[in-house]
Each structure stands twice: as C-alpha cells, then as structure tokens.
Amino acid sequence: MKKLYSISLLLWGVFFAITLYRFFQGTGYWNNTILLSASFYILAVILNKGFNKILIYIAYGYVAFVALFILYTFQGLLW
C-alpha cells in the first residue's frame, strides 16, 4: 500500500506540473491532465485512509490553482 501511495503521489506531481505548464503557456487541453492529477490525488487520500500534511498542502495547491484560474479567466489580471 505504501508503494502504491508513493506512486500515486509521484504521478500526481507529474500531471499537475504538466497542467500548470499547459495552462500558463496557453496551449490548451490542460483540463484532461487536471482530471488525471485529481484522480491520483483522490487515490492517494483513499490509500492513506485520510489526510496527512502533504495531502493538505496539495489541497491548498488546488485551491490556489482555482483562484488563479478565476483571476486569469474572468478578470484578466494576470499578464
């Protein structure tokens, strides 16, 4: 279980980095990678049987991404 938990966190990091790169480059098609990263995050929470410090910080990252998305999309405040 611990190995699968580590693998899911690693894959989460890869897909979330791709998501941020595609979003800020404006290349599009970043919504599929955010769904994949969210799926690996949910899998990590299930395998860990709850939240720990790293999973809470990842959740803060998702909240920050949503806030940036709202600012970027609806108000055009970034760049």
Tab-separated table of N, CA and C in Angstrom:
chain	number	residue	atom	x	y	z
A	1	MET	N	0.816	-1.199	0.000
A	1	MET	CA	0.000	0.000	0.000
A	1	MET	C	0.856	1.258	0.000
A	2	LYS	N	1.933	1.231	0.764
A	2	LYS	CA	2.786	2.415	0.850
A	2	LYS	C	3.444	2.701	-0.504
A	3	LYS	N	3.802	1.646	-1.216
A	3	LYS	CA	4.429	1.829	-2.524
A	3	LYS	C	3.428	2.409	-3.518
A	4	LEU	N	2.200	1.915	-3.497
A	4	LEU	CA	1.158	2.434	-4.386
A	4	LEU	C	0.820	3.879	-4.035
A	5	TYR	N	0.841	4.203	-2.749
A	5	TYR	CA	0.621	5.578	-2.298
A	5	TYR	C	1.714	6.499	-2.840
A	6	SER	N	2.960	6.057	-2.767
A	6	SER	CA	4.079	6.862	-3.274
A	6	SER	C	3.997	7.034	-4.782
A	7	ILE	N	3.614	5.985	-5.487
A	7	ILE	CA	3.488	6.060	-6.939
A	7	ILE	C	2.370	7.018	-7.336
A	8	SER	N	1.248	6.973	-6.599
A	8	SER	CA	0.148	7.875	-6.934
A	8	SER	C	0.530	9.332	-6.677
A	9	LEU	N	1.312	9.605	-5.614
A	9	LEU	CA	1.781	10.968	-5.375
A	9	LEU	C	2.767	11.421	-6.458
A	10	LEU	N	3.608	10.516	-6.900
A	10	LEU	CA	4.548	10.850	-7.968
A	10	LEU	C	3.811	11.163	-9.267
A	11	LEU	N	2.842	10.337	-9.609
A	11	LEU	CA	2.065	10.588	-10.823
A	11	LEU	C	1.224	11.849	-10.693
A	12	TRP	N	0.731	12.126	-9.479
A	12	TRP	CA	0.023	13.383	-9.258
A	12	TRP	C	0.936	14.554	-9.572
A	13	GLY	N	2.170	14.516	-9.068
A	13	GLY	CA	3.104	15.608	-9.299
A	13	GLY	C	3.409	15.819	-10.773
A	14	VAL	N	3.570	14.737	-11.498
A	14	VAL	CA	3.854	14.830	-12.929
A	14	VAL	C	2.685	15.471	-13.672
A	15	PHE	N	1.496	14.980	-13.436
A	15	PHE	CA	0.337	15.505	-14.161
A	15	PHE	C	-0.035	16.915	-13.724
A	16	PHE	N	0.199	17.260	-12.454
A	16	PHE	CA	-0.095	18.621	-12.027
A	16	PHE	C	0.917	19.605	-12.610
A	17	ALA	N	2.168	19.187	-12.734
A	17	ALA	CA	3.173	20.044	-13.368
A	17	ALA	C	2.841	20.262	-14.841
A	18	ILE	N	2.408	19.213	-15.532
A	18	ILE	CA	2.002	19.351	-16.935
A	18	ILE	C	0.793	20.277	-17.040
A	19	THR	N	-0.133	20.159	-16.096
A	19	THR	CA	-1.320	21.017	-16.091
A	19	THR	C	-0.936	22.481	-15.964
A	20	LEU	N	-0.083	22.784	-14.998
A	20	LEU	CA	0.333	24.172	-14.804
A	20	LEU	C	1.101	24.698	-16.011
A	21	TYR	N	1.958	23.873	-16.592
A	21	TYR	CA	2.718	24.291	-17.765
A	21	TYR	C	1.782	24.606	-18.928
A	22	ARG	N	0.866	23.722	-19.198
A	22	ARG	CA	-0.064	23.945	-20.318
A	22	ARG	C	-0.981	25.130	-20.075
A	23	PHE	N	-1.405	25.319	-18.829
A	23	PHE	CA	-2.303	26.423	-18.524
A	23	PHE	C	-1.607	27.765	-18.729
A	24	PHE	N	-0.411	27.904	-18.196
A	24	PHE	CA	0.269	29.190	-18.273
A	24	PHE	C	0.898	29.446	-19.642
A	25	GLN	N	1.134	28.407	-20.428
A	25	GLN	CA	1.624	28.603	-21.788
A	25	GLN	C	0.483	28.896	-22.753
A	26	GLY	N	-0.728	28.637	-22.322
A	26	GLY	CA	-1.882	28.890	-23.173
A	26	GLY	C	-2.024	27.894	-24.296
A	27	THR	N	-1.491	26.694	-24.115
A	27	THR	CA	-1.549	25.701	-25.184
A	27	THR	C	-2.881	24.964	-25.216
A	28	GLY	N	-3.661	25.089	-24.156
A	28	GLY	CA	-4.952	24.411	-24.133
A	28	GLY	C	-4.824	22.951	-23.771
A	29	TYR	N	-5.925	22.280	-23.719
A	29	TYR	CA	-6.005	20.854	-23.397
A	29	TYR	C	-5.403	20.531	-22.037
A	30	TRP	N	-5.452	21.453	-21.099
A	30	TRP	CA	-4.929	21.187	-19.762
A	30	TRP	C	-5.995	20.590	-18.859
A	31	ASN	N	-7.274	20.619	-19.289
A	31	ASN	CA	-8.334	20.103	-18.419
A	31	ASN	C	-8.261	18.585	-18.253
A	32	ASN	N	-7.768	17.852	-19.241
A	32	ASN	CA	-7.639	16.400	-19.103
A	32	ASN	C	-6.566	16.044	-18.085
A	33	THR	N	-5.469	16.802	-18.081
A	33	THR	CA	-4.401	16.492	-17.132
A	33	THR	C	-4.805	16.860	-15.706
A	34	ILE	N	-5.631	17.877	-15.540
A	34	ILE	CA	-6.070	18.197	-14.180
A	34	ILE	C	-7.026	17.129	-13.659
A	35	LEU	N	-7.789	16.513	-14.544
A	35	LEU	CA	-8.640	15.405	-14.112
A	35	LEU	C	-7.808	14.195	-13.703
A	36	LEU	N	-6.738	13.939	-14.448
A	36	LEU	CA	-5.847	12.836	-14.085
A	36	LEU	C	-5.151	13.103	-12.755
A	37	SER	N	-4.658	14.330	-12.570
A	37	SER	CA	-3.980	14.629	-11.318
A	37	SER	C	-4.950	14.586	-10.147
A	38	ALA	N	-6.175	15.049	-10.342
A	38	ALA	CA	-7.176	14.972	-9.276
A	38	ALA	C	-7.512	13.519	-8.957
A	39	SER	N	-7.550	12.667	-9.967
A	39	SER	CA	-7.817	11.243	-9.733
A	39	SER	C	-6.706	10.607	-8.903
A	40	PHE	N	-5.452	10.931	-9.208
A	40	PHE	CA	-4.347	10.385	-8.424
A	40	PHE	C	-4.334	10.955	-7.009
A	41	TYR	N	-4.782	12.197	-6.851
A	41	TYR	CA	-4.885	12.778	-5.515
A	41	TYR	C	-5.944	12.052	-4.685
A	42	ILE	N	-7.086	11.795	-5.281
A	42	ILE	CA	-8.150	11.068	-4.580
A	42	ILE	C	-7.688	9.654	-4.243
A	43	LEU	N	-6.966	9.021	-5.163
A	43	LEU	CA	-6.426	7.690	-4.896
A	43	LEU	C	-5.445	7.730	-3.723
A	44	ALA	N	-4.627	8.767	-3.655
A	44	ALA	CA	-3.673	8.894	-2.546
A	44	ALA	C	-4.404	9.077	-1.218
A	45	VAL	N	-5.477	9.851	-1.227
A	45	VAL	CA	-6.252	10.040	0.007
A	45	VAL	C	-6.880	8.720	0.449
A	46	ILE	N	-7.403	7.965	-0.503
A	46	ILE	CA	-8.029	6.680	-0.175
A	46	ILE	C	-6.983	5.689	0.344
A	47	LEU	N	-5.826	5.634	-0.313
A	47	LEU	CA	-4.788	4.695	0.123
A	47	LEU	C	-4.209	5.081	1.476
A	48	ASN	N	-4.152	6.379	1.760
A	48	ASN	CA	-3.625	6.831	3.040
A	48	ASN	C	-4.666	6.738	4.151
A	49	LYS	N	-5.910	6.514	3.791
A	49	LYS	CA	-7.033	6.427	4.726
A	49	LYS	C	-7.193	7.715	5.517
A	50	GLY	N	-7.138	8.821	4.800
A	50	GLY	CA	-7.297	10.117	5.439
A	50	GLY	C	-6.265	11.104	4.932
A	51	PHE	N	-6.153	12.206	5.632
A	51	PHE	CA	-5.252	13.265	5.199
A	51	PHE	C	-4.020	13.300	6.097
A	52	ASN	N	-2.913	13.637	5.500
A	52	ASN	CA	-1.715	13.956	6.252
A	52	ASN	C	-1.222	15.323	5.775
A	53	LYS	N	-0.071	15.738	6.239
A	53	LYS	CA	0.394	17.090	5.965
A	53	LYS	C	0.588	17.338	4.465
A	54	ILE	N	1.167	16.401	3.748
A	54	ILE	CA	1.425	16.613	2.321
A	54	ILE	C	0.115	16.662	1.523
A	55	LEU	N	-0.862	15.859	1.894
A	55	LEU	CA	-2.131	15.873	1.174
A	55	LEU	C	-2.904	17.160	1.430
A	56	ILE	N	-2.750	17.727	2.607
A	56	ILE	CA	-3.390	19.008	2.886
A	56	ILE	C	-2.738	20.118	2.067
A	57	TYR	N	-1.414	20.094	1.950
A	57	TYR	CA	-0.725	21.098	1.129
A	57	TYR	C	-1.078	20.960	-0.347
A	58	ILE	N	-1.287	19.744	-0.811
A	58	ILE	CA	-1.731	19.537	-2.190
A	58	ILE	C	-3.123	20.132	-2.383
A	59	ALA	N	-3.979	19.961	-1.387
A	59	ALA	CA	-5.317	20.553	-1.469
A	59	ALA	C	-5.228	22.072	-1.537
A	60	TYR	N	-4.311	22.666	-0.771
A	60	TYR	CA	-4.093	24.114	-0.871
A	60	TYR	C	-3.633	24.498	-2.278
A	61	GLY	N	-2.833	23.650	-2.905
A	61	GLY	CA	-2.391	23.911	-4.273
A	61	GLY	C	-3.552	23.929	-5.250
A	62	TYR	N	-4.501	23.020	-5.070
A	62	TYR	CA	-5.683	23.020	-5.930
A	62	TYR	C	-6.522	24.271	-5.717
A	63	VAL	N	-6.660	24.698	-4.470
A	63	VAL	CA	-7.411	25.920	-4.186
A	63	VAL	C	-6.717	27.124	-4.828
A	64	ALA	N	-5.403	27.169	-4.742
A	64	ALA	CA	-4.654	28.264	-5.368
A	64	ALA	C	-4.803	28.237	-6.884
A	65	PHE	N	-4.798	27.045	-7.478
A	65	PHE	CA	-4.964	26.950	-8.924
A	65	PHE	C	-6.348	27.441	-9.345
A	66	VAL	N	-7.362	27.088	-8.580
A	66	VAL	CA	-8.718	27.553	-8.898
A	66	VAL	C	-8.791	29.075	-8.778
A	67	ALA	N	-8.149	29.633	-7.759
A	67	ALA	CA	-8.144	31.089	-7.598
A	67	ALA	C	-7.421	31.763	-8.769
A	68	LEU	N	-6.287	31.205	-9.196
A	68	LEU	CA	-5.582	31.757	-10.356
A	68	LEU	C	-6.407	31.634	-11.627
A	69	PHE	N	-7.093	30.509	-11.772
A	69	PHE	CA	-7.937	30.319	-12.939
A	69	PHE	C	-9.041	31.367	-12.984
A	70	ILE	N	-9.660	31.628	-11.840
A	70	ILE	CA	-10.722	32.629	-11.797
A	70	ILE	C	-10.173	34.017	-12.123
A	71	LEU	N	-9.039	34.365	-11.532
A	71	LEU	CA	-8.441	35.675	-11.812
A	71	LEU	C	-8.038	35.804	-13.279
A	72	TYR	N	-7.432	34.759	-13.805
A	72	TYR	CA	-6.937	34.792	-15.180
A	72	TYR	C	-8.075	34.804	-16.198
A	73	THR	N	-9.078	34.005	-15.965
A	73	THR	CA	-10.143	33.841	-16.938
A	73	THR	C	-11.159	34.975	-16.905
A	74	PHE	N	-11.625	35.298	-15.730
A	74	PHE	CA	-12.744	36.221	-15.638
A	74	PHE	C	-12.345	37.695	-15.505
A	75	GLN	N	-11.165	37.968	-14.964
A	75	GLN	CA	-10.781	39.350	-14.793
A	75	GLN	C	-9.574	39.738	-15.617
A	76	GLY	N	-8.818	38.781	-16.067
A	76	GLY	CA	-7.647	39.072	-16.888
A	76	GLY	C	-6.579	39.828	-16.122
A	77	LEU	N	-6.417	39.575	-14.840
A	77	LEU	CA	-5.474	40.312	-14.030
A	77	LEU	C	-4.031	39.816	-14.166
A	78	LEU	N	-3.882	38.596	-14.638
A	78	LEU	CA	-2.524	38.063	-14.765
A	78	LEU	C	-2.014	38.264	-16.184
A	79	TRP	N	-0.913	38.894	-16.287
A	79	TRP	CA	-0.229	39.170	-17.553
A	79	TRP	C	-1.129	39.930	-18.459
